[in-house]
Amino acid sequence: MVATIDTPTAVSPAANRRRHALLLGTLGVALLGTSVVAVGIGPVAITPSVVTDVVLGRLGLADPEAASATDDSIVWLIRLPRVILGATVGAALALAGAVIQALVRNPLADPYLLGISSGASVGAAASILFGVGGGVLALTGSAFVGALLAIVLVLSVARIGGRLIISRLVFAGIAVGFALTALTNFLVFASESREGARAVMFWTLGSLAQSRWSSVPLAVAAVVVAAVVFIAWARRLDALAIGDDTALALGTDPTRFRSAAVVVVSLVVAVAVSVSGLIGFVGLVVPHIARRLVGASHRIVLPVSALLGALLLVCADVLARTAFAPRELPLGILTALIGTPLLIALVRRSLTR
């Protein structure tokens, strides 16, 4: 069973709903405030009031000349799309992690452990190195195909006699993930483009440095649609997290539902990977934190995970681009440094309960 903590006892459903609504509101305000501050942090410091003036001016809600042309360009063209994509990718990875952990009933499952991210990496690397199409749509499409093929392969390996064996799933994911990582490295080796190889190697470390407005609409739309779908499926995820027999008793076909959910997860992970590269630990750690805050119900776990993931990655990106300025620390390295001690603390706490 995925849940590691039960909903607090002796609390009425109405009180729980109020507490959950307050938490969601607090996280939403924190994300908005943190994003405004994050946009202002950089080599040229910009106050939150100026950031607000620029955004409102660009949206036609305030005087467009309230901020200088320099501040306007820095905020609107460089930093704001990066912060939006950071929040979007964080939410995407956290949502994907929470759903995958329910689908396979394993608290250690995430898009990386099951090979989905490695498959998306192969597709994206092929697009970058060998020009499979062009633009954001081609990169995302290639990443989606790679992610989908990877999870299909993992699920095939984990089946015996047509039945999915959950205990084999993580091992299958690890094996397929290693193989696909090796394939990505081979594509880099086989490519004759030094510039492309360098781009892929930097991209595999995770970065939002190449964020552009052209990437924002698709990424935001994919995550919003996935979030709506997952929340609509919350009761099915709750049932599947308990067991296949429970899901069947409640009218959900585990095999068909897993297949549909895996397609949506693959899409949202592919979008995240295509705009940011490989960023680990968000999908693994954040759902655990969300469950400790609100219990096991996916109707509240999913939105809390999305907001926490978005908040975490916005903060991590600010640290990545300022800690060693003018050099930028790859996000994948930073999230691993942050996520590892958090995961160890969660595991130790679980074992001592």
Short mmCIF file of the C-alpha atoms (twelve columns), coordinates in Angstrom:
data_MODEL
# 
_entry.id   MODEL 
# 
loop_
_atom_site.group_PDB 
_atom_site.id 
_atom_site.type_symbol 
_atom_site.label_atom_id 
_atom_site.label_alt_id 
_atom_site.label_comp_id 
_atom_site.label_asym_id 
_atom_site.label_seq_id 
_atom_site.Cartn_x 
_atom_site.Cartn_y 
_atom_site.Cartn_z 
_atom_site.pdbx_PDB_model_num 
ATOM 1   C CA . MET A 1   0.000   0.000   0.000   1 
ATOM 2   C CA . VAL A 2   1.389   3.392   -0.955  1 
ATOM 3   C CA . ALA A 3   0.144   5.442   1.976   1 
ATOM 4   C CA . THR A 4   2.691   5.854   4.733   1 
ATOM 5   C CA . ILE A 5   0.517   7.839   7.118   1 
ATOM 6   C CA . ASP A 6   -3.172  7.785   7.875   1 
ATOM 7   C CA . THR A 7   -5.491  10.753  7.928   1 
ATOM 8   C CA . PRO A 8   -5.515  12.174  11.465  1 
ATOM 9   C CA . THR A 9   -8.178  10.545  13.645  1 
ATOM 10  C CA . ALA A 10  -10.859 12.257  15.750  1 
ATOM 11  C CA . VAL A 11  -11.200 15.035  13.186  1 
ATOM 12  C CA . SER A 12  -14.527 15.611  11.448  1 
ATOM 13  C CA . PRO A 13  -14.706 15.511  7.625   1 
ATOM 14  C CA . ALA A 14  -15.727 19.176  7.593   1 
ATOM 15  C CA . ALA A 15  -12.705 20.133  9.688   1 
ATOM 16  C CA . ASN A 16  -10.469 18.122  7.380   1 
ATOM 17  C CA . ARG A 17  -11.892 19.885  4.340   1 
ATOM 18  C CA . ARG A 18  -11.274 23.279  5.931   1 
ATOM 19  C CA . ARG A 19  -7.731  22.284  6.843   1 
ATOM 20  C CA . HIS A 20  -7.051  21.014  3.340   1 
ATOM 21  C CA . ALA A 21  -8.520  24.153  1.758   1 
ATOM 22  C CA . LEU A 22  -6.360  26.313  4.034   1 
ATOM 23  C CA . LEU A 23  -3.259  24.304  3.120   1 
ATOM 24  C CA . LEU A 24  -3.969  24.569  -0.602  1 
ATOM 25  C CA . GLY A 25  -4.567  28.307  -0.290  1 
ATOM 26  C CA . THR A 26  -1.372  28.765  1.695   1 
ATOM 27  C CA . LEU A 27  0.674   26.784  -0.818  1 
ATOM 28  C CA . GLY A 28  -0.874  28.714  -3.719  1 
ATOM 29  C CA . VAL A 29  -0.069  32.083  -2.142  1 
ATOM 30  C CA . ALA A 30  3.433   30.859  -1.253  1 
ATOM 31  C CA . LEU A 31  4.018   29.724  -4.839  1 
ATOM 32  C CA . LEU A 32  2.805   33.036  -6.260  1 
ATOM 33  C CA . GLY A 33  4.886   35.104  -3.846  1 
ATOM 34  C CA . THR A 34  7.973   32.937  -4.310  1 
ATOM 35  C CA . SER A 35  7.633   33.169  -8.098  1 
ATOM 36  C CA . VAL A 36  7.478   36.966  -8.002  1 
ATOM 37  C CA . VAL A 37  10.570  37.092  -5.808  1 
ATOM 38  C CA . ALA A 38  12.345  34.489  -7.974  1 
ATOM 39  C CA . VAL A 39  11.789  36.564  -11.113 1 
ATOM 40  C CA . GLY A 40  13.542  39.474  -9.437  1 
ATOM 41  C CA . ILE A 41  16.640  37.519  -8.362  1 
ATOM 42  C CA . GLY A 42  19.657  37.525  -10.649 1 
ATOM 43  C CA . PRO A 43  22.698  39.533  -11.740 1 
ATOM 44  C CA . VAL A 44  20.362  42.520  -12.062 1 
ATOM 45  C CA . ALA A 45  18.177  42.647  -8.954  1 
ATOM 46  C CA . ILE A 46  14.584  43.705  -9.567  1 
ATOM 47  C CA . THR A 47  12.129  44.452  -6.775  1 
ATOM 48  C CA . PRO A 48  8.831   42.547  -6.521  1 
ATOM 49  C CA . SER A 49  6.904   45.766  -7.158  1 
ATOM 50  C CA . VAL A 50  8.716   46.290  -10.466 1 
ATOM 51  C CA . VAL A 51  8.146   42.644  -11.427 1 
ATOM 52  C CA . THR A 52  4.451   43.127  -10.731 1 
ATOM 53  C CA . ASP A 53  4.375   46.352  -12.776 1 
ATOM 54  C CA . VAL A 54  5.992   44.606  -15.754 1 
ATOM 55  C CA . VAL A 55  3.632   41.632  -15.688 1 
ATOM 56  C CA . LEU A 56  0.494   43.733  -15.219 1 
ATOM 57  C CA . GLY A 57  1.669   46.158  -17.901 1 
ATOM 58  C CA . ARG A 58  2.256   43.317  -20.375 1 
ATOM 59  C CA . LEU A 59  -1.207  41.958  -19.589 1 
ATOM 60  C CA . GLY A 60  -2.785  45.362  -20.172 1 
ATOM 61  C CA . LEU A 61  -3.830  45.744  -16.537 1 
ATOM 62  C CA . ALA A 62  -1.471  48.600  -15.683 1 
ATOM 63  C CA . ASP A 63  0.653   51.303  -17.276 1 
ATOM 64  C CA . PRO A 64  3.051   49.482  -19.662 1 
ATOM 65  C CA . GLU A 65  5.625   52.228  -19.162 1 
ATOM 66  C CA . ALA A 66  5.704   51.937  -15.372 1 
ATOM 67  C CA . ALA A 67  8.966   49.947  -15.582 1 
ATOM 68  C CA . SER A 68  12.087  50.706  -17.587 1 
ATOM 69  C CA . ALA A 69  12.692  48.991  -20.927 1 
ATOM 70  C CA . THR A 70  15.636  47.080  -19.422 1 
ATOM 71  C CA . ASP A 71  13.615  45.742  -16.488 1 
ATOM 72  C CA . ASP A 72  10.773  44.894  -18.846 1 
ATOM 73  C CA . SER A 73  13.041  42.830  -21.110 1 
ATOM 74  C CA . ILE A 74  14.741  41.016  -18.229 1 
ATOM 75  C CA . VAL A 75  11.484  40.142  -16.484 1 
ATOM 76  C CA . TRP A 76  9.268   39.311  -19.444 1 
ATOM 77  C CA . LEU A 77  11.675  37.787  -21.940 1 
ATOM 78  C CA . ILE A 78  14.196  36.004  -19.728 1 
ATOM 79  C CA . ARG A 79  13.137  35.294  -16.166 1 
ATOM 80  C CA . LEU A 80  9.351   34.963  -16.184 1 
ATOM 81  C CA . PRO A 81  9.153   32.086  -18.710 1 
ATOM 82  C CA . ARG A 82  11.898  30.314  -16.779 1 
ATOM 83  C CA . VAL A 83  10.032  30.594  -13.476 1 
ATOM 84  C CA . ILE A 84  6.747   29.499  -15.081 1 
ATOM 85  C CA . LEU A 85  8.413   26.477  -16.662 1 
ATOM 86  C CA . GLY A 86  10.152  25.649  -13.390 1 
ATOM 87  C CA . ALA A 87  6.817   25.606  -11.558 1 
ATOM 88  C CA . THR A 88  5.223   23.612  -14.382 1 
ATOM 89  C CA . VAL A 89  7.964   20.973  -14.478 1 
ATOM 90  C CA . GLY A 90  7.954   20.641  -10.683 1 
ATOM 91  C CA . ALA A 91  4.190   20.130  -10.660 1 
ATOM 92  C CA . ALA A 92  4.405   17.640  -13.543 1 
ATOM 93  C CA . LEU A 93  7.055   15.472  -11.896 1 
ATOM 94  C CA . ALA A 94  5.311   15.512  -8.508  1 
ATOM 95  C CA . LEU A 95  1.960   14.547  -10.066 1 
ATOM 96  C CA . ALA A 96  3.589   11.770  -12.091 1 
ATOM 97  C CA . GLY A 97  5.359   10.424  -9.019  1 
ATOM 98  C CA . ALA A 98  2.188   10.371  -6.904  1 
ATOM 99  C CA . VAL A 99  0.218   8.572   -9.618  1 
ATOM 100 C CA . ILE A 100 2.934   6.020   -10.373 1 
ATOM 101 C CA . GLN A 101 3.310   5.155   -6.682  1 
ATOM 102 C CA . ALA A 102 -0.414  4.421   -6.564  1 
ATOM 103 C CA . LEU A 103 -0.414  2.440   -9.817  1 
ATOM 104 C CA . VAL A 104 2.365   0.102   -8.721  1 
ATOM 105 C CA . ARG A 105 1.768   0.267   -4.960  1 
ATOM 106 C CA . ASN A 106 5.410   1.024   -4.289  1 
ATOM 107 C CA . PRO A 107 6.528   4.131   -2.359  1 
ATOM 108 C CA . LEU A 108 9.912   4.049   -4.137  1 
ATOM 109 C CA . ALA A 109 8.422   4.297   -7.621  1 
ATOM 110 C CA . ASP A 110 8.844   7.460   -9.673  1 
ATOM 111 C CA . PRO A 111 9.290   8.350   -13.369 1 
ATOM 112 C CA . TYR A 112 13.041  7.729   -13.140 1 
ATOM 113 C CA . LEU A 113 12.940  4.469   -11.243 1 
ATOM 114 C CA . LEU A 114 10.469  2.971   -13.724 1 
ATOM 115 C CA . GLY A 115 12.465  4.044   -16.776 1 
ATOM 116 C CA . ILE A 116 9.935   6.591   -18.072 1 
ATOM 117 C CA . SER A 117 12.359  9.498   -17.837 1 
ATOM 118 C CA . SER A 118 15.150  7.434   -19.395 1 
ATOM 119 C CA . GLY A 119 12.876  6.582   -22.323 1 
ATOM 120 C CA . ALA A 120 11.921  10.240  -22.746 1 
ATOM 121 C CA . SER A 121 15.618  11.067  -22.658 1 
ATOM 122 C CA . VAL A 122 16.351  8.665   -25.527 1 
ATOM 123 C CA . GLY A 123 13.621  10.216  -27.662 1 
ATOM 124 C CA . ALA A 124 14.665  13.779  -26.894 1 
ATOM 125 C CA . ALA A 125 18.356  13.000  -27.463 1 
ATOM 126 C CA . ALA A 126 17.546  11.482  -30.860 1 
ATOM 127 C CA . SER A 127 15.599  14.622  -31.754 1 
ATOM 128 C CA . ILE A 128 18.457  16.917  -30.683 1 
ATOM 129 C CA . LEU A 129 21.300  14.935  -32.245 1 
ATOM 130 C CA . PHE A 130 19.765  13.686  -35.460 1 
ATOM 131 C CA . GLY A 131 17.196  16.347  -36.232 1 
ATOM 132 C CA . VAL A 132 14.059  14.242  -35.910 1 
ATOM 133 C CA . GLY A 133 11.767  17.126  -36.803 1 
ATOM 134 C CA . GLY A 134 12.287  20.575  -35.354 1 
ATOM 135 C CA . GLY A 135 11.012  22.821  -32.620 1 
ATOM 136 C CA . VAL A 136 9.334   22.240  -29.276 1 
ATOM 137 C CA . LEU A 137 6.594   19.970  -30.633 1 
ATOM 138 C CA . ALA A 138 9.084   17.612  -32.292 1 
ATOM 139 C CA . LEU A 139 11.214  17.408  -29.146 1 
ATOM 140 C CA . THR A 140 8.176   16.776  -26.945 1 
ATOM 141 C CA . GLY A 141 6.758   14.239  -29.401 1 
ATOM 142 C CA . SER A 142 10.028  12.334  -29.546 1 
ATOM 143 C CA . ALA A 143 10.285  12.358  -25.749 1 
ATOM 144 C CA . PHE A 144 6.678   11.126  -25.446 1 
ATOM 145 C CA . VAL A 145 7.256   8.224   -27.830 1 
ATOM 146 C CA . GLY A 146 10.413  7.252   -25.932 1 
ATOM 147 C CA . ALA A 147 8.645   7.457   -22.548 1 
ATOM 148 C CA . LEU A 148 5.688   5.425   -23.754 1 
ATOM 149 C CA . LEU A 149 7.860   2.706   -25.296 1 
ATOM 150 C CA . ALA A 150 9.915   2.543   -22.103 1 
ATOM 151 C CA . ILE A 151 6.955   2.012   -19.793 1 
ATOM 152 C CA . VAL A 152 5.411   -0.527  -22.199 1 
ATOM 153 C CA . LEU A 153 8.689   -2.452  -22.103 1 
ATOM 154 C CA . VAL A 154 8.844   -2.257  -18.301 1 
ATOM 155 C CA . LEU A 155 5.261   -3.458  -17.925 1 
ATOM 156 C CA . SER A 156 5.918   -6.309  -20.372 1 
ATOM 157 C CA . VAL A 157 8.949   -7.496  -18.423 1 
ATOM 158 C CA . ALA A 158 7.016   -7.314  -15.155 1 
ATOM 159 C CA . ARG A 159 4.135   -9.481  -16.390 1 
ATOM 160 C CA . ILE A 160 3.816   -13.229 -15.879 1 
ATOM 161 C CA . GLY A 161 1.028   -15.002 -17.706 1 
ATOM 162 C CA . GLY A 162 -0.663  -11.719 -18.555 1 
ATOM 163 C CA . ARG A 163 -0.756  -10.593 -14.904 1 
ATOM 164 C CA . LEU A 164 1.312   -7.662  -13.681 1 
ATOM 165 C CA . ILE A 165 3.609   -8.679  -10.825 1 
ATOM 166 C CA . ILE A 166 4.111   -5.568  -8.732  1 
ATOM 167 C CA . SER A 167 7.204   -6.951  -6.955  1 
ATOM 168 C CA . ARG A 168 8.979   -7.274  -10.329 1 
ATOM 169 C CA . LEU A 169 8.035   -3.830  -11.576 1 
ATOM 170 C CA . VAL A 170 10.748  -1.814  -9.837  1 
ATOM 171 C CA . PHE A 171 13.449  -4.290  -10.847 1 
ATOM 172 C CA . ALA A 172 12.209  -4.167  -14.430 1 
ATOM 173 C CA . GLY A 173 12.220  -0.373  -14.316 1 
ATOM 174 C CA . ILE A 174 15.773  -0.247  -13.004 1 
ATOM 175 C CA . ALA A 175 17.004  -2.672  -15.680 1 
ATOM 176 C CA . VAL A 176 15.231  -0.887  -18.530 1 
ATOM 177 C CA . GLY A 177 16.325  2.488   -17.182 1 
ATOM 178 C CA . PHE A 178 19.987  1.479   -17.197 1 
ATOM 179 C CA . ALA A 179 19.664  0.111   -20.722 1 
ATOM 180 C CA . LEU A 180 18.004  3.289   -22.005 1 
ATOM 181 C CA . THR A 181 20.558  5.488   -20.284 1 
ATOM 182 C CA . ALA A 182 23.263  3.502   -22.046 1 
ATOM 183 C CA . LEU A 183 21.369  3.994   -25.320 1 
ATOM 184 C CA . THR A 184 21.292  7.754   -24.775 1 
ATOM 185 C CA . ASN A 185 25.030  7.734   -24.167 1 
ATOM 186 C CA . PHE A 186 25.529  5.653   -27.308 1 
ATOM 187 C CA . LEU A 187 23.559  8.197   -29.348 1 
ATOM 188 C CA . VAL A 188 25.886  10.892  -28.058 1 
ATOM 189 C CA . PHE A 189 28.878  8.736   -28.964 1 
ATOM 190 C CA . ALA A 190 27.514  7.988   -32.446 1 
ATOM 191 C CA . SER A 191 26.672  11.592  -33.236 1 
ATOM 192 C CA . GLU A 192 29.156  13.586  -35.303 1 
ATOM 193 C CA . SER A 193 27.890  16.863  -33.882 1 
ATOM 194 C CA . ARG A 194 30.070  18.034  -31.012 1 
ATOM 195 C CA . GLU A 195 27.710  20.894  -30.300 1 
ATOM 196 C CA . GLY A 196 24.721  18.543  -30.220 1 
ATOM 197 C CA . ALA A 197 26.552  16.072  -27.988 1 
ATOM 198 C CA . ARG A 198 27.494  18.859  -25.594 1 
ATOM 199 C CA . ALA A 199 23.873  20.075  -25.553 1 
ATOM 200 C CA . VAL A 200 22.570  16.588  -24.749 1 
ATOM 201 C CA . MET A 201 25.108  16.011  -21.990 1 
ATOM 202 C CA . PHE A 202 24.236  19.334  -20.339 1 
ATOM 203 C CA . TRP A 203 20.543  18.670  -20.869 1 
ATOM 204 C CA . THR A 204 20.760  15.256  -19.165 1 
ATOM 205 C CA . LEU A 205 21.933  17.054  -16.017 1 
ATOM 206 C CA . GLY A 206 18.737  19.105  -15.976 1 
ATOM 207 C CA . SER A 207 18.463  22.830  -16.612 1 
ATOM 208 C CA . LEU A 208 15.927  25.575  -17.285 1 
ATOM 209 C CA . ALA A 209 18.520  27.832  -18.891 1 
ATOM 210 C CA . GLN A 210 16.965  27.438  -22.357 1 
ATOM 211 C CA . SER A 211 13.461  28.391  -21.222 1 
ATOM 212 C CA . ARG A 212 11.514  30.399  -23.784 1 
ATOM 213 C CA . TRP A 213 7.922   31.564  -24.087 1 
ATOM 214 C CA . SER A 214 7.486   29.193  -27.033 1 
ATOM 215 C CA . SER A 215 7.746   26.249  -24.619 1 
ATOM 216 C CA . VAL A 216 5.289   27.586  -22.045 1 
ATOM 217 C CA . PRO A 217 1.837   27.024  -23.656 1 
ATOM 218 C CA . LEU A 218 2.331   23.314  -24.405 1 
ATOM 219 C CA . ALA A 219 3.918   22.570  -21.026 1 
ATOM 220 C CA . VAL A 220 1.272   24.413  -19.010 1 
ATOM 221 C CA . ALA A 221 -1.587  22.914  -21.042 1 
ATOM 222 C CA . ALA A 222 -0.234  19.374  -20.669 1 
ATOM 223 C CA . VAL A 223 0.173   19.679  -16.904 1 
ATOM 224 C CA . VAL A 224 -3.242  21.300  -16.375 1 
ATOM 225 C CA . VAL A 225 -4.991  18.614  -18.441 1 
ATOM 226 C CA . ALA A 226 -3.059  15.834  -16.669 1 
ATOM 227 C CA . ALA A 227 -3.877  17.304  -13.246 1 
ATOM 228 C CA . VAL A 228 -7.588  17.479  -14.074 1 
ATOM 229 C CA . VAL A 229 -7.575  13.895  -15.370 1 
ATOM 230 C CA . PHE A 230 -5.652  12.545  -12.387 1 
ATOM 231 C CA . ILE A 231 -7.879  14.300  -9.848  1 
ATOM 232 C CA . ALA A 232 -10.940 12.947  -11.671 1 
ATOM 233 C CA . TRP A 233 -9.376  9.496   -11.273 1 
ATOM 234 C CA . ALA A 234 -8.582  10.051  -7.580  1 
ATOM 235 C CA . ARG A 235 -11.007 7.435   -6.221  1 
ATOM 236 C CA . ARG A 236 -9.741  4.841   -8.685  1 
ATOM 237 C CA . LEU A 237 -6.177  5.600   -7.630  1 
ATOM 238 C CA . ASP A 238 -7.192  5.194   -3.978  1 
ATOM 239 C CA . ALA A 239 -8.694  1.797   -4.751  1 
ATOM 240 C CA . LEU A 240 -5.731  0.650   -6.825  1 
ATOM 241 C CA . ALA A 241 -3.313  1.767   -4.099  1 
ATOM 242 C CA . ILE A 242 -5.038  -0.700  -1.774  1 
ATOM 243 C CA . GLY A 243 -5.036  -3.601  -4.215  1 
ATOM 244 C CA . ASP A 244 -6.319  -4.910  -7.520  1 
ATOM 245 C CA . ASP A 245 -9.096  -6.878  -5.820  1 
ATOM 246 C CA . THR A 246 -10.395 -3.724  -4.169  1 
ATOM 247 C CA . ALA A 247 -10.286 -1.865  -7.474  1 
ATOM 248 C CA . LEU A 248 -12.240 -4.682  -9.178  1 
ATOM 249 C CA . ALA A 249 -14.806 -4.718  -6.393  1 
ATOM 250 C CA . LEU A 250 -15.359 -0.994  -6.931  1 
ATOM 251 C CA . GLY A 251 -15.806 -1.400  -10.661 1 
ATOM 252 C CA . THR A 252 -12.337 -0.497  -11.963 1 
ATOM 253 C CA . ASP A 253 -10.461 -2.825  -14.301 1 
ATOM 254 C CA . PRO A 254 -6.855  -2.558  -12.998 1 
ATOM 255 C CA . THR A 255 -5.234  -3.524  -16.308 1 
ATOM 256 C CA . ARG A 256 -7.207  -1.084  -18.456 1 
ATOM 257 C CA . PHE A 257 -6.943  1.702   -15.910 1 
ATOM 258 C CA . ARG A 258 -3.182  1.274   -15.527 1 
ATOM 259 C CA . SER A 259 -2.768  1.404   -19.301 1 
ATOM 260 C CA . ALA A 260 -4.733  4.644   -19.589 1 
ATOM 261 C CA . ALA A 261 -2.967  6.220   -16.610 1 
ATOM 262 C CA . VAL A 262 0.459   5.223   -17.933 1 
ATOM 263 C CA . VAL A 263 -0.228  7.016   -21.225 1 
ATOM 264 C CA . VAL A 264 -1.119  10.251  -19.402 1 
ATOM 265 C CA . VAL A 265 1.882   9.912   -17.066 1 
ATOM 266 C CA . SER A 266 4.183   9.325   -20.034 1 
ATOM 267 C CA . LEU A 267 2.856   12.439  -21.760 1 
ATOM 268 C CA . VAL A 268 3.316   14.723  -18.776 1 
ATOM 269 C CA . VAL A 269 6.811   13.329  -18.041 1 
ATOM 270 C CA . ALA A 270 7.779   13.717  -21.701 1 
ATOM 271 C CA . VAL A 271 6.707   17.359  -21.666 1 
ATOM 272 C CA . ALA A 272 8.693   17.970  -18.482 1 
ATOM 273 C CA . VAL A 273 11.801  16.227  -19.797 1 
ATOM 274 C CA . SER A 274 11.627  18.007  -23.157 1 
ATOM 275 C CA . VAL A 275 11.791  21.477  -21.574 1 
ATOM 276 C CA . SER A 276 14.065  20.851  -18.602 1 
ATOM 277 C CA . GLY A 277 16.077  17.677  -19.169 1 
ATOM 278 C CA . LEU A 278 16.418  15.070  -16.429 1 
ATOM 279 C CA . ILE A 279 15.551  16.334  -12.955 1 
ATOM 280 C CA . GLY A 280 15.334  13.643  -10.311 1 
ATOM 281 C CA . PHE A 281 13.921  13.150  -6.823  1 
ATOM 282 C CA . VAL A 282 10.988  15.567  -7.211  1 
ATOM 283 C CA . GLY A 283 8.589   12.803  -8.225  1 
ATOM 284 C CA . LEU A 284 9.941   10.491  -5.540  1 
ATOM 285 C CA . VAL A 285 10.095  12.717  -2.465  1 
ATOM 286 C CA . VAL A 286 7.309   15.281  -2.901  1 
ATOM 287 C CA . PRO A 287 4.375   12.778  -2.840  1 
ATOM 288 C CA . HIS A 288 5.706   11.391  0.459   1 
ATOM 289 C CA . ILE A 289 5.717   14.876  1.969   1 
ATOM 290 C CA . ALA A 290 2.195   15.515  0.654   1 
ATOM 291 C CA . ARG A 291 0.874   12.309  2.199   1 
ATOM 292 C CA . ARG A 292 2.395   13.177  5.539   1 
ATOM 293 C CA . LEU A 293 0.612   16.520  5.406   1 
ATOM 294 C CA . VAL A 294 -2.851  15.412  4.255   1 
ATOM 295 C CA . GLY A 295 -3.133  11.623  4.438   1 
ATOM 296 C CA . ALA A 296 -3.645  9.091   1.665   1 
ATOM 297 C CA . SER A 297 -6.628  10.377  -0.333  1 
ATOM 298 C CA . HIS A 298 -5.473  11.254  -3.847  1 
ATOM 299 C CA . ARG A 299 -8.180  13.896  -4.206  1 
ATOM 300 C CA . ILE A 300 -6.087  16.100  -1.920  1 
ATOM 301 C CA . VAL A 301 -2.659  14.428  -2.296  1 
ATOM 302 C CA . LEU A 302 -2.486  15.274  -6.013  1 
ATOM 303 C CA . PRO A 303 -3.070  19.068  -5.806  1 
ATOM 304 C CA . VAL A 304 -0.845  19.354  -2.732  1 
ATOM 305 C CA . SER A 305 1.905   17.403  -4.513  1 
ATOM 306 C CA . ALA A 306 1.616   19.627  -7.577  1 
ATOM 307 C CA . LEU A 307 1.923   22.836  -5.549  1 
ATOM 308 C CA . LEU A 308 4.785   21.466  -3.439  1 
ATOM 309 C CA . GLY A 309 6.638   20.259  -6.531  1 
ATOM 310 C CA . ALA A 310 6.203   23.615  -8.237  1 
ATOM 311 C CA . LEU A 311 7.378   25.495  -5.140  1 
ATOM 312 C CA . LEU A 312 10.383  23.201  -4.672  1 
ATOM 313 C CA . LEU A 313 11.610  23.529  -8.246  1 
ATOM 314 C CA . VAL A 314 11.171  27.316  -8.383  1 
ATOM 315 C CA . CYS A 315 13.301  27.629  -5.240  1 
ATOM 316 C CA . ALA A 316 15.834  25.071  -6.487  1 
ATOM 317 C CA . ASP A 317 16.215  26.903  -9.796  1 
ATOM 318 C CA . VAL A 318 16.904  30.199  -8.036  1 
ATOM 319 C CA . LEU A 319 19.597  28.484  -5.983  1 
ATOM 320 C CA . ALA A 320 21.018  26.750  -9.066  1 
ATOM 321 C CA . ARG A 321 21.505  29.997  -10.977 1 
ATOM 322 C CA . THR A 322 22.792  32.110  -8.082  1 
ATOM 323 C CA . ALA A 323 24.850  29.835  -5.796  1 
ATOM 324 C CA . PHE A 324 27.868  29.718  -8.129  1 
ATOM 325 C CA . ALA A 325 27.181  32.779  -10.269 1 
ATOM 326 C CA . PRO A 326 28.115  33.490  -12.992 1 
ATOM 327 C CA . ARG A 327 28.230  29.694  -13.507 1 
ATOM 328 C CA . GLU A 328 24.958  27.773  -13.256 1 
ATOM 329 C CA . LEU A 329 24.636  24.551  -11.292 1 
ATOM 330 C CA . PRO A 330 22.599  21.917  -13.190 1 
ATOM 331 C CA . LEU A 331 19.209  21.422  -11.571 1 
ATOM 332 C CA . GLY A 332 19.506  17.637  -11.565 1 
ATOM 333 C CA . ILE A 333 22.558  17.840  -9.316  1 
ATOM 334 C CA . LEU A 334 20.859  20.251  -6.937  1 
ATOM 335 C CA . THR A 335 17.604  18.305  -6.620  1 
ATOM 336 C CA . ALA A 336 19.599  15.150  -5.897  1 
ATOM 337 C CA . LEU A 337 21.548  16.966  -3.171  1 
ATOM 338 C CA . ILE A 338 18.297  18.239  -1.660  1 
ATOM 339 C CA . GLY A 339 16.239  15.103  -2.234  1 
ATOM 340 C CA . THR A 340 18.663  12.487  -0.915  1 
ATOM 341 C CA . PRO A 341 18.694  13.630  2.739   1 
ATOM 342 C CA . LEU A 342 14.915  14.200  2.609   1 
ATOM 343 C CA . LEU A 343 14.373  10.676  1.318   1 
ATOM 344 C CA . ILE A 344 16.721  9.195   3.928   1 
ATOM 345 C CA . ALA A 345 14.855  11.058  6.681   1 
ATOM 346 C CA . LEU A 346 11.489  9.808   5.380   1 
ATOM 347 C CA . VAL A 347 12.737  6.211   5.176   1 
ATOM 348 C CA . ARG A 348 14.238  6.326   8.682   1 
ATOM 349 C CA . ARG A 349 11.042  7.787   10.068  1 
ATOM 350 C CA . SER A 350 8.940   5.121   8.343   1 
ATOM 351 C CA . LEU A 351 11.130  2.311   9.705   1 
ATOM 352 C CA . THR A 352 10.894  3.602   13.268  1 
ATOM 353 C CA . ARG A 353 7.092   3.902   13.252  1 
# 
